[in-house]
Short mmCIF file of C-alpha atoms and ligand atoms in Angstrom, two decimals:
data_model
loop_
_atom_site.label_atom_id
_atom_site.label_comp_id
_atom_site.label_asym_id
_atom_site.label_seq_id
_atom_site.Cartn_x
_atom_site.Cartn_y
_atom_site.Cartn_z
CA MET A 174 2.23 -8.96 -28.74
CA LYS A 175 1.68 -5.84 -30.82
CA ILE A 176 0.81 -2.65 -29.03
CA LEU A 177 0.06 0.76 -30.51
CA PHE A 178 0.64 4.00 -28.61
CA VAL A 179 -1.08 7.16 -29.81
CA ASP A 180 0.10 10.56 -28.59
CA ASP A 181 0.74 13.91 -30.25
CA GLU A 182 4.00 14.27 -28.29
CA ARG A 183 6.72 12.60 -30.36
CA ASP A 184 9.07 12.04 -27.43
CA VAL A 185 6.59 9.51 -26.13
CA GLU A 186 8.10 7.04 -28.59
CA ALA A 187 11.64 7.30 -27.17
CA LEU A 188 10.29 7.17 -23.65
CA PHE A 189 8.22 4.03 -24.14
CA ARG A 190 10.82 2.26 -26.27
CA GLN A 191 13.38 2.83 -23.54
CA LYS A 192 11.00 1.89 -20.74
CA PHE A 193 10.12 -1.39 -22.44
CA ARG A 194 13.61 -2.00 -23.78
CA LYS A 195 13.90 -5.47 -22.26
CA GLU A 196 10.47 -6.62 -23.39
CA ILE A 197 11.14 -5.35 -26.91
CA LYS A 198 14.56 -7.02 -27.03
CA SER A 199 13.15 -10.34 -25.91
CA GLY A 200 10.44 -10.12 -28.55
CA GLU A 201 7.73 -10.18 -25.90
CA LEU A 202 6.41 -6.83 -27.11
CA GLU A 203 6.29 -5.06 -30.43
CA LEU A 204 5.57 -1.37 -30.15
CA SER A 205 4.22 0.99 -32.79
CA PHE A 206 3.54 4.67 -32.52
CA ALA A 207 1.09 7.04 -34.12
CA PHE A 208 1.03 10.77 -33.51
CA SER A 209 -2.59 11.49 -34.31
CA GLY A 210 -5.91 9.67 -34.34
CA ASP A 211 -5.92 9.55 -38.15
CA GLU A 212 -2.46 8.09 -38.26
CA ALA A 213 -3.55 5.44 -35.77
CA LEU A 214 -6.59 4.47 -37.86
CA ASP A 215 -4.41 4.28 -41.02
CA LEU A 216 -2.00 1.99 -39.23
CA LEU A 217 -4.76 -0.25 -37.92
CA GLY A 218 -6.37 -0.36 -41.36
CA THR A 219 -3.28 -1.69 -43.19
CA GLU A 220 -3.84 -5.26 -42.03
CA ASN A 221 -7.10 -7.16 -41.92
CA PRO A 222 -7.66 -8.05 -39.18
CA PRO A 223 -5.01 -5.89 -37.47
CA LYS A 224 -2.43 -7.76 -35.42
CA PHE A 225 -2.56 -5.11 -32.72
CA VAL A 226 -3.92 -6.43 -29.45
CA TYR A 227 -3.88 -3.24 -27.47
CA VAL A 228 -4.02 0.51 -28.16
CA PHE A 229 -3.03 3.12 -25.59
CA SER A 230 -4.14 6.60 -26.56
CA ASP A 231 -3.69 10.12 -25.26
CA ILE A 232 -6.95 12.08 -25.01
CA ASN A 233 -5.91 15.65 -25.66
CA MET A 234 -4.63 15.77 -29.24
CA PRO A 235 -5.16 18.25 -32.02
CA GLY A 236 -7.67 16.97 -34.59
CA MET A 237 -9.28 13.74 -33.53
CA SER A 238 -9.34 13.42 -29.75
CA GLY A 239 -8.44 10.18 -28.03
CA LEU A 240 -12.07 9.68 -27.02
CA ASP A 241 -13.19 9.95 -30.68
CA LEU A 242 -10.47 7.51 -31.65
CA LEU A 243 -11.65 5.12 -28.96
CA GLU A 244 -15.17 5.09 -30.39
CA LYS A 245 -13.91 4.57 -33.95
CA ILE A 246 -11.66 1.68 -32.97
CA LYS A 247 -14.38 0.05 -30.89
CA GLY A 248 -16.77 0.38 -33.87
CA LYS A 249 -14.38 -1.11 -36.45
CA PHE A 250 -12.30 -3.53 -34.41
CA PRO A 251 -14.18 -4.41 -31.25
CA GLN A 252 -11.63 -7.14 -30.37
CA ILE A 253 -8.82 -4.58 -29.86
CA LYS A 254 -8.46 -3.35 -26.30
CA VAL A 255 -8.13 0.39 -25.86
CA SER A 256 -7.01 2.30 -22.77
CA MET A 257 -6.65 6.03 -22.32
CA ILE A 258 -3.56 7.82 -21.03
CA SER A 259 -4.34 11.40 -20.11
CA ALA A 260 -3.05 14.33 -18.11
CA TYR A 261 -6.68 15.21 -17.45
CA GLY A 262 -7.71 12.60 -14.94
CA ASP A 263 -11.06 14.19 -14.12
CA THR A 264 -14.20 12.15 -13.63
CA GLU A 265 -15.80 13.52 -16.80
CA ASN A 266 -13.09 12.17 -19.09
CA TYR A 267 -12.90 9.00 -17.05
CA ASN A 268 -16.62 8.29 -17.32
CA LYS A 269 -16.70 9.09 -21.02
CA ALA A 270 -13.83 6.71 -21.69
CA ILE A 271 -15.21 3.85 -19.63
CA ASN A 272 -18.70 4.29 -21.09
CA SER A 273 -17.27 4.11 -24.61
CA GLY A 274 -15.68 0.78 -23.83
CA ALA A 275 -12.19 1.74 -22.67
CA GLN A 276 -10.34 -1.06 -20.92
CA GLY A 277 -8.59 1.26 -18.48
CA PHE A 278 -7.64 4.82 -17.71
CA PHE A 279 -4.09 5.90 -16.89
CA THR A 280 -3.16 9.39 -15.74
CA LYS A 281 0.02 11.21 -16.68
CA PRO A 282 2.69 11.05 -15.42
CA VAL A 283 2.34 7.40 -16.32
CA ASP A 284 2.90 4.87 -13.57
CA PHE A 285 4.98 2.47 -15.65
CA GLU A 286 4.68 -0.36 -13.16
CA LYS A 287 0.90 -0.23 -13.47
CA LEU A 288 1.16 -0.10 -17.24
CA ARG A 289 3.58 -3.01 -17.32
CA ASN A 290 1.25 -5.10 -15.14
CA GLU A 291 -1.70 -4.29 -17.35
CA ILE A 292 0.21 -5.38 -20.45
CA LYS A 293 1.46 -8.55 -18.73
CA GLU A 294 -2.06 -9.46 -17.74
CA ILE A 295 -3.30 -9.09 -21.31
CA SER A 296 -0.43 -11.07 -22.81
CA ARG A 297 -1.11 -13.86 -20.35
CA ALA A 298 -4.82 -14.03 -21.18
CA MET B 95 -33.20 117.61 3.52
CA LYS B 96 -34.49 114.12 3.52
CA PRO B 97 -37.46 113.45 5.69
CA GLU B 98 -36.50 111.99 9.00
CA ARG B 99 -37.33 108.29 9.58
CA GLU B 100 -40.56 107.90 11.36
CA THR B 101 -39.59 107.71 14.95
CA MET B 102 -40.74 104.79 17.11
CA SER B 103 -41.40 104.87 20.76
CA THR B 104 -38.99 102.91 22.93
CA SER B 105 -41.63 100.39 23.91
CA GLU B 106 -42.53 99.88 20.28
CA LEU B 107 -38.89 99.29 19.46
CA ILE B 108 -38.46 96.72 22.23
CA SER B 109 -41.48 94.72 21.19
CA LYS B 110 -40.30 94.78 17.58
CA ILE B 111 -36.88 93.52 18.68
CA THR B 112 -38.41 90.74 20.81
CA GLU B 113 -40.53 89.69 17.89
CA LEU B 114 -37.50 89.60 15.60
CA GLU B 115 -35.54 87.71 18.24
CA GLY B 116 -38.27 85.10 18.41
CA GLN B 117 -38.20 84.68 14.69
CA ILE B 118 -34.46 84.29 14.70
CA VAL B 119 -34.61 81.64 17.42
CA LYS B 120 -37.29 79.79 15.48
CA LEU B 121 -35.34 79.95 12.25
CA THR B 122 -32.16 78.84 13.96
CA LYS B 123 -33.98 75.86 15.48
CA GLN B 124 -35.46 75.00 12.11
CA THR B 125 -32.09 75.27 10.42
CA LYS B 126 -30.47 73.18 13.12
CA SER B 127 -32.97 70.39 12.71
CA ASP B 128 -32.70 70.60 8.93
CA VAL B 129 -28.94 70.38 9.16
CA SER B 130 -29.09 67.37 11.45
CA LYS B 131 -31.63 65.71 9.16
CA LEU B 132 -29.33 66.36 6.24
CA LYS B 133 -26.45 65.01 8.23
CA THR B 134 -28.16 61.72 9.04
CA GLN B 135 -29.20 61.42 5.44
CA GLN B 136 -25.68 62.10 4.32
CA ASN B 137 -24.40 59.49 6.75
CA ARG B 138 -26.80 56.98 5.32
CA ALA B 139 -25.66 57.82 1.82
CA ASP B 140 -22.03 57.50 2.89
CA GLU B 141 -22.70 54.12 4.42
CA ALA B 142 -24.42 52.93 1.26
CA VAL B 143 -21.51 54.15 -0.84
CA ASN B 144 -19.11 52.37 1.48
CA ASP B 145 -21.10 49.15 1.27
CA LEU B 146 -21.09 49.44 -2.48
CA LYS B 147 -17.36 50.00 -2.50
CA VAL B 148 -16.81 46.90 -0.38
CA ILE B 149 -19.03 44.80 -2.63
CA GLN B 150 -17.34 46.21 -5.69
CA GLN B 151 -13.96 45.26 -4.22
CA GLN B 152 -15.19 41.76 -3.47
CA LEU B 153 -16.56 41.35 -6.96
CA LEU B 154 -13.35 42.60 -8.45
CA GLN B 155 -11.41 40.22 -6.26
CA GLN B 156 -13.60 37.29 -7.30
CA GLU B 157 -13.33 38.20 -10.95
CA LYS B 158 -9.58 38.52 -10.67
CA LEU B 159 -9.37 35.18 -8.91
CA ALA B 160 -11.56 33.49 -11.46
CA SER B 161 -9.45 34.68 -14.38
CA LEU B 162 -6.29 34.01 -12.41
CA GLY B 163 -7.57 30.48 -11.82
CA GLN B 164 -8.19 29.93 -15.52
CA LEU B 165 -4.81 31.31 -16.36
CA THR B 166 -2.97 29.13 -13.84
CA ALA B 167 -4.85 26.03 -14.97
CA GLY B 168 -3.79 26.73 -18.53
CA ILE B 169 -0.19 27.43 -17.63
CA ALA B 170 0.02 24.49 -15.25
CA HIS B 171 -1.16 22.11 -17.94
CA GLU B 172 1.22 23.42 -20.52
CA ILE B 173 4.07 22.99 -18.04
CA LYS B 174 2.99 19.59 -16.80
CA ASN B 175 3.58 17.68 -20.03
CA PRO B 176 7.17 18.79 -20.66
CA LEU B 177 7.85 18.38 -16.95
CA ASN B 178 6.67 14.78 -17.11
CA PHE B 179 9.23 14.16 -19.83
CA VAL B 180 11.98 15.73 -17.74
CA ASN B 181 11.08 13.51 -14.81
CA ASN B 182 10.55 10.36 -16.83
CA PHE B 183 13.72 10.64 -18.88
CA SER B 184 15.88 11.46 -15.88
CA GLU B 185 14.48 8.48 -14.02
CA LEU B 186 15.05 6.22 -17.00
CA SER B 187 18.61 7.41 -17.37
CA MET B 188 19.29 6.68 -13.71
CA ASP B 189 18.08 3.12 -14.28
CA PHE B 190 20.32 2.79 -17.33
CA ILE B 191 23.35 4.02 -15.45
CA GLN B 192 22.63 1.43 -12.82
CA GLU B 193 22.64 -1.21 -15.55
CA ILE B 194 25.82 0.17 -17.11
CA GLU B 195 27.52 0.02 -13.73
CA GLU B 196 26.48 -3.58 -13.31
CA GLU B 197 27.85 -4.45 -16.76
CA LEU B 198 31.10 -2.59 -16.05
CA GLU B 199 31.63 -4.56 -12.87
CA LYS B 200 32.02 -7.65 -15.06
CA LEU B 201 35.04 -6.09 -16.81
CA ASN B 202 38.60 -6.34 -15.53
CA ASP B 203 39.78 -3.51 -13.35
CA SER B 204 41.73 -0.76 -15.09
CA THR B 205 42.31 2.96 -14.70
CA GLU B 206 39.90 3.55 -17.61
CA LYS B 207 37.20 1.55 -15.87
CA GLU B 208 37.90 3.47 -12.69
CA ASN B 209 37.54 6.74 -14.57
CA ILE B 210 34.33 5.69 -16.30
CA LEU B 211 32.76 4.61 -13.00
CA GLU B 212 33.70 7.92 -11.44
CA LEU B 213 32.16 9.91 -14.28
CA LEU B 214 29.05 7.76 -14.23
CA SER B 215 28.61 8.39 -10.54
CA ASP B 216 28.69 12.14 -11.22
CA VAL B 217 26.17 11.81 -14.03
CA LYS B 218 23.95 9.75 -11.75
CA SER B 219 24.06 12.38 -9.03
CA ASN B 220 23.21 15.07 -11.60
CA LEU B 221 20.26 13.04 -12.78
CA HIS B 222 19.12 12.73 -9.18
CA LYS B 223 19.21 16.51 -8.94
CA ILE B 224 17.22 16.91 -12.15
CA LYS B 225 14.66 14.44 -10.88
CA HIS B 226 14.52 16.09 -7.47
CA HIS B 227 13.93 19.58 -8.81
CA GLY B 228 11.61 18.25 -11.48
CA SER B 229 9.49 16.63 -8.78
CA ARG B 230 9.54 19.87 -6.84
CA ALA B 231 8.21 21.76 -9.83
CA ASP B 232 5.71 18.98 -10.39
CA SER B 233 4.24 19.32 -6.92
CA ILE B 234 3.87 23.09 -7.38
CA VAL B 235 2.15 22.57 -10.71
CA LYS B 236 -0.07 19.96 -9.07
CA SER B 237 -1.19 22.36 -6.35
CA MET B 238 -1.86 25.02 -8.94
CA LEU B 239 -4.01 22.62 -10.92
CA MET B 240 -5.69 21.33 -7.82
CA HIS B 241 -6.51 24.86 -6.96
CA SER B 242 -7.94 25.98 -10.24
CA ARG B 243 -9.80 22.81 -11.03
CA GLY B 244 -10.62 21.67 -7.55
CA GLY B 245 -9.36 18.16 -7.55
CA THR B 246 -8.30 15.57 -10.06
CA GLY B 247 -8.91 11.90 -10.44
CA THR B 248 -11.71 9.66 -9.43
CA MET B 249 -13.62 8.89 -6.25
CA ASP B 250 -12.98 5.42 -4.92
CA PRO B 251 -14.23 3.56 -1.83
CA THR B 252 -11.65 4.41 0.81
CA ASN B 253 -11.11 3.56 4.43
CA LEU B 254 -11.14 7.08 5.84
CA ASN B 255 -9.75 6.10 9.25
CA ASP B 256 -6.74 4.39 7.66
CA LEU B 257 -6.13 7.41 5.47
CA ILE B 258 -6.27 9.72 8.50
CA ARG B 259 -3.92 7.51 10.53
CA GLU B 260 -1.46 7.41 7.66
CA TYR B 261 -1.47 11.10 6.81
CA VAL B 262 -1.57 12.56 10.32
CA ASN B 263 1.43 10.36 11.00
CA LEU B 264 3.12 11.50 7.79
CA ALA B 265 2.47 15.16 8.63
CA PHE B 266 3.88 14.63 12.11
CA HIS B 267 7.06 12.95 10.90
CA GLY B 268 7.43 15.52 8.14
CA MET B 269 7.24 18.27 10.76
CA ARG B 270 9.70 16.45 13.05
CA ALA B 271 12.18 16.08 10.20
CA ASN B 272 11.99 19.75 9.27
CA LYS B 273 13.35 22.80 11.03
CA ASN B 274 11.91 23.82 14.39
CA PRO B 275 10.28 20.51 15.27
CA ILE B 276 7.89 20.57 18.24
CA ASN B 277 6.52 17.94 20.58
CA VAL B 278 2.89 17.20 19.95
CA ASP B 279 0.53 14.83 21.66
CA ILE B 280 -1.45 13.29 18.79
CA ARG B 281 -4.84 11.98 19.81
CA LEU B 282 -6.81 9.98 17.29
CA ASP B 283 -10.39 9.13 18.14
CA LEU B 284 -11.67 7.32 15.06
CA ASP B 285 -15.10 5.82 14.75
CA GLU B 286 -14.28 2.24 13.79
CA SER B 287 -17.85 1.49 12.76
CA LEU B 288 -17.28 3.69 9.72
CA SER B 289 -17.41 1.73 6.46
CA LYS B 290 -15.55 2.75 3.30
CA ILE B 291 -16.67 6.00 1.71
CA ASN B 292 -16.23 7.33 -1.80
CA ILE B 293 -13.46 9.89 -1.83
CA ASN B 294 -10.49 10.81 -3.91
CA ALA B 295 -7.83 9.51 -1.57
CA GLU B 296 -4.98 11.53 -3.09
CA ASP B 297 -6.86 14.81 -2.83
CA PHE B 298 -8.25 14.06 0.55
CA SER B 299 -4.88 13.15 1.97
CA ARG B 300 -3.89 16.75 1.17
CA VAL B 301 -6.72 17.99 3.35
CA ILE B 302 -5.38 16.01 6.30
CA LEU B 303 -1.80 17.09 5.60
CA ASN B 304 -2.75 20.77 5.26
CA LEU B 305 -4.84 20.87 8.42
CA SER B 306 -2.22 18.99 10.45
CA LYS B 307 0.56 21.23 9.18
CA ASN B 308 -1.41 24.36 10.03
CA ALA B 309 -2.04 23.04 13.53
CA PHE B 310 1.66 22.30 14.06
CA ASP B 311 2.60 25.79 12.82
CA ALA B 312 0.04 27.45 15.08
CA MET B 313 1.05 25.44 18.14
CA ARG B 314 4.72 26.18 17.48
CA ASP B 315 3.86 29.89 17.74
CA LYS B 316 2.11 29.29 21.04
CA ILE B 317 5.06 27.35 22.42
CA ALA B 318 7.28 30.31 21.53
CA VAL B 319 5.06 32.55 23.67
CA LYS B 320 4.06 30.25 26.54
CA GLY B 321 7.15 28.13 26.89
CA SER B 322 7.20 24.53 28.06
CA ALA B 323 4.27 24.89 30.47
CA TYR B 324 2.02 24.58 27.44
CA LYS B 325 1.46 21.05 26.10
CA SER B 326 0.39 21.02 22.48
CA ILE B 327 -2.28 18.55 21.41
CA LEU B 328 -3.58 17.66 17.97
CA ALA B 329 -6.86 15.76 18.13
CA VAL B 330 -8.42 14.15 15.08
CA ARG B 331 -11.83 12.54 15.32
CA THR B 332 -14.20 10.81 12.93
CA LYS B 333 -17.82 10.09 13.54
CA ASP B 334 -20.46 8.22 11.57
CA LEU B 335 -23.52 10.48 11.22
CA GLY B 336 -25.61 8.05 9.22
CA ASP B 337 -25.69 9.52 5.72
CA LYS B 338 -22.72 11.73 6.51
CA VAL B 339 -19.29 11.52 8.06
CA LEU B 340 -17.86 14.10 10.43
CA ILE B 341 -14.13 14.70 10.57
CA VAL B 342 -12.73 17.04 13.22
CA VAL B 343 -9.18 18.32 13.29
CA GLU B 344 -8.57 20.29 16.46
CA ASP B 345 -5.52 21.85 18.05
CA ASN B 346 -5.14 23.61 21.40
CA GLY B 347 -2.99 26.35 19.86
CA PRO B 348 -3.37 30.13 19.82
CA GLY B 349 -6.74 30.18 18.07
CA VAL B 350 -7.78 32.43 15.21
CA PRO B 351 -8.41 36.13 15.92
CA ASP B 352 -11.89 37.33 14.94
CA GLU B 353 -10.47 39.93 12.55
CA ILE B 354 -9.03 37.29 10.26
CA ARG B 355 -11.58 34.50 10.70
CA ASP B 356 -13.32 35.39 7.44
CA LYS B 357 -10.10 35.57 5.48
CA LEU B 358 -8.68 32.12 6.20
CA LEU B 359 -10.09 30.46 3.08
CA ILE B 360 -9.05 33.24 0.70
CA PRO B 361 -6.27 32.10 -1.66
CA PHE B 362 -2.88 33.54 -0.72
CA PHE B 363 -4.04 34.79 2.68
CA THR B 364 -1.31 33.99 5.16
CA THR B 365 0.03 35.34 8.43
CA LYS B 366 3.27 33.44 7.92
CA LYS B 367 6.39 35.37 7.06
CA GLY B 368 8.47 35.14 3.92
CA THR B 369 8.38 31.77 2.26
CA GLU B 370 6.96 29.99 5.30
CA GLY B 371 3.45 29.95 3.89
CA THR B 372 1.85 30.37 0.50
CA GLY B 373 -1.60 30.94 1.95
CA LEU B 374 -2.94 28.31 -0.42
CA GLY B 375 -3.30 25.47 2.09
CA LEU B 376 -6.77 26.23 3.36
CA SER B 377 -8.21 27.42 0.07
CA ILE B 378 -7.08 24.17 -1.57
CA THR B 379 -8.48 22.27 1.39
CA HIS B 380 -11.80 24.06 0.99
CA GLU B 381 -11.79 23.42 -2.76
CA ILE B 382 -11.22 19.69 -2.26
CA ILE B 383 -13.97 19.45 0.34
CA LYS B 384 -16.34 21.23 -2.07
CA THR B 385 -15.57 18.75 -4.87
CA HIS B 386 -16.49 16.04 -2.38
CA GLU B 387 -19.79 17.90 -1.88
CA GLY B 388 -18.89 18.39 1.76
CA SER B 389 -18.65 21.43 4.00
CA LEU B 390 -16.00 23.03 6.17
CA GLU B 391 -16.66 24.89 9.43
CA ILE B 392 -14.11 26.70 11.52
CA GLU B 393 -14.57 27.18 15.25
CA SER B 394 -12.01 28.85 17.45
CA GLU B 395 -11.51 30.49 20.79
CA LEU B 396 -8.52 32.71 21.27
CA ASP B 397 -5.74 31.03 23.21
CA GLN B 398 -7.88 27.90 23.63
CA PHE B 399 -8.44 25.94 20.43
CA THR B 400 -8.99 25.93 16.68
CA ARG B 401 -11.36 23.32 15.30
CA PHE B 402 -11.88 22.45 11.63
CA LYS B 403 -15.07 20.47 11.13
CA ILE B 404 -15.52 18.68 7.83
CA THR B 405 -18.80 17.04 6.93
CA LEU B 406 -18.81 14.69 3.96
CA PRO B 407 -21.82 12.98 2.42
CA LYS B 408 -21.30 9.21 2.16
CA THR B 409 -22.53 9.09 -1.39
CA THR B 410 -20.67 11.48 -3.65
CA THR B 411 -21.47 11.45 -7.32
N1 ATP C 230 -4.91 25.69 13.23
C1 ATP C 230 -4.75 27.03 13.09
N2 ATP C 230 -4.63 27.85 14.16
C2 ATP C 230 -4.46 29.18 14.01
N3 ATP C 230 -4.40 29.81 12.80
C3 ATP C 230 -4.52 29.06 11.69
C4 ATP C 230 -4.70 27.64 11.77
N4 ATP C 230 -4.79 27.17 10.51
C5 ATP C 230 -4.67 28.24 9.68
N5 ATP C 230 -4.49 29.38 10.38
C6 ATP C 230 -4.33 30.74 9.81
O1 ATP C 230 -4.81 30.74 8.49
C7 ATP C 230 -3.80 31.20 7.58
C8 ATP C 230 -4.00 30.56 6.23
O2 ATP C 230 -3.74 29.18 6.29
P1 ATP C 230 -3.35 28.41 4.97
O3 ATP C 230 -3.15 26.98 5.29
O4 ATP C 230 -4.33 28.75 3.89
O5 ATP C 230 -1.97 29.09 4.52
P2 ATP C 230 -0.57 29.00 5.27
O6 ATP C 230 -0.58 27.87 6.24
O7 ATP C 230 -0.25 30.35 5.78
O8 ATP C 230 0.40 28.67 4.06
P3 ATP C 230 0.72 27.18 3.52
O9 ATP C 230 -0.54 26.39 3.64
O10 ATP C 230 1.19 27.37 2.14
O11 ATP C 230 1.78 26.65 4.42
C9 ATP C 230 -2.50 30.89 8.28
O12 ATP C 230 -1.46 31.74 7.82
C10 ATP C 230 -2.86 31.14 9.75
O13 ATP C 230 -2.80 32.50 10.05
MG1 MG C 231 -1.59 15.40 -25.83
MG1 MG C 232 -1.27 25.89 5.59
#
């Protein structure tokens, strides 16, 4: 299953690759990373339809915010699931995300067990 | 020679003097009353100036706090992200070392293996320290954020009684495990007819922890004065008020002196010495209750009790 993580912090890649080391090794998961909303859209646009099943995006990023990205993805590729991962877990961001069709909302620091369960559930479905 | 002053008869002189005396008395009276009028007016002016000064101070204080709040929120957020990495990577590395150790166990024993295991155990303990201090910093940053933004996260249907049971218990055991533990009779009187209400459980648990901790601290002070004749009691009650819920946290400690009653909710106000209190507990508590659209009342009688009454609406937006 292909998953895309979007975050302006580059160390997120090392963190998630290490956290999901076993799943990546076994071929269960394939992770890609983009460090801005534009980069994410470019990556999704290279294949038609994109093989990505799930996008996890940060909200607070320079340029396109995660919420803008969410709307763009939902407009172009409604079949892709999108969840937000944000340090700002306030109700305003939460409501905006859910109303724009976000699958879920994770707050930072990420609860990896929760994230793992979410991904497992999707891969099972 | 100059002409002599016209001479007056003695009786004429006396009557003139009496007349002048009368005038002087009258003028003195007049002046006295003028002076006292001026004085009262001046007093009034002084009072007004004083009032203004107090208000000015309060405004200044509020302005300072508001900008301080914005500043801390900004700083806290900037610190939170790198801190998350510190905590996450240290945790990950601890897991990896665990795995390495398990793999090593499969190898034949040798002095090299012995040495590697020893070094790994040191690295692991260092990582524990990094994680421990990282979490410490994280909880400080969290309180700072909580304070300046008044709560994080979402409101979910929560069993308030369960939350109270859990966190009063946690506060009690936390206190018992720390220095200067005291004996406290904990009395929970929870309205079991209460259905789930919408609250942010994480934030609200802080309210219970803060209030319980304050009660323990206050009662510890009273024990120090009264000795063992005094039996400390912490009572926590809930009550269904229809569209609202009442939560009461009451201790039979020293009470709150009138002079400081108004100051309790001010950030950084504390009567605790040194590093024993930050003075943020109650202001955070108040902040959280406000984000739940509830209210906080404080009742106290010196040497008898201190009662914190929280009213929460059942439907928060
Ligand atoms: N139950 C109580 N009985 C008597 N005084 C209290 C009680 N709760 C609070 N106070 C007074 O209010 C002050 C402010 O409380 P607050 O919780 O804001 O800060 P603190 O307890 O001093 O510090 P911290 O919360 O960081 O430990 C306390 O220092 C104490 O003087
Ligand atoms: Mg970001
Ligand atoms: Mg306190």
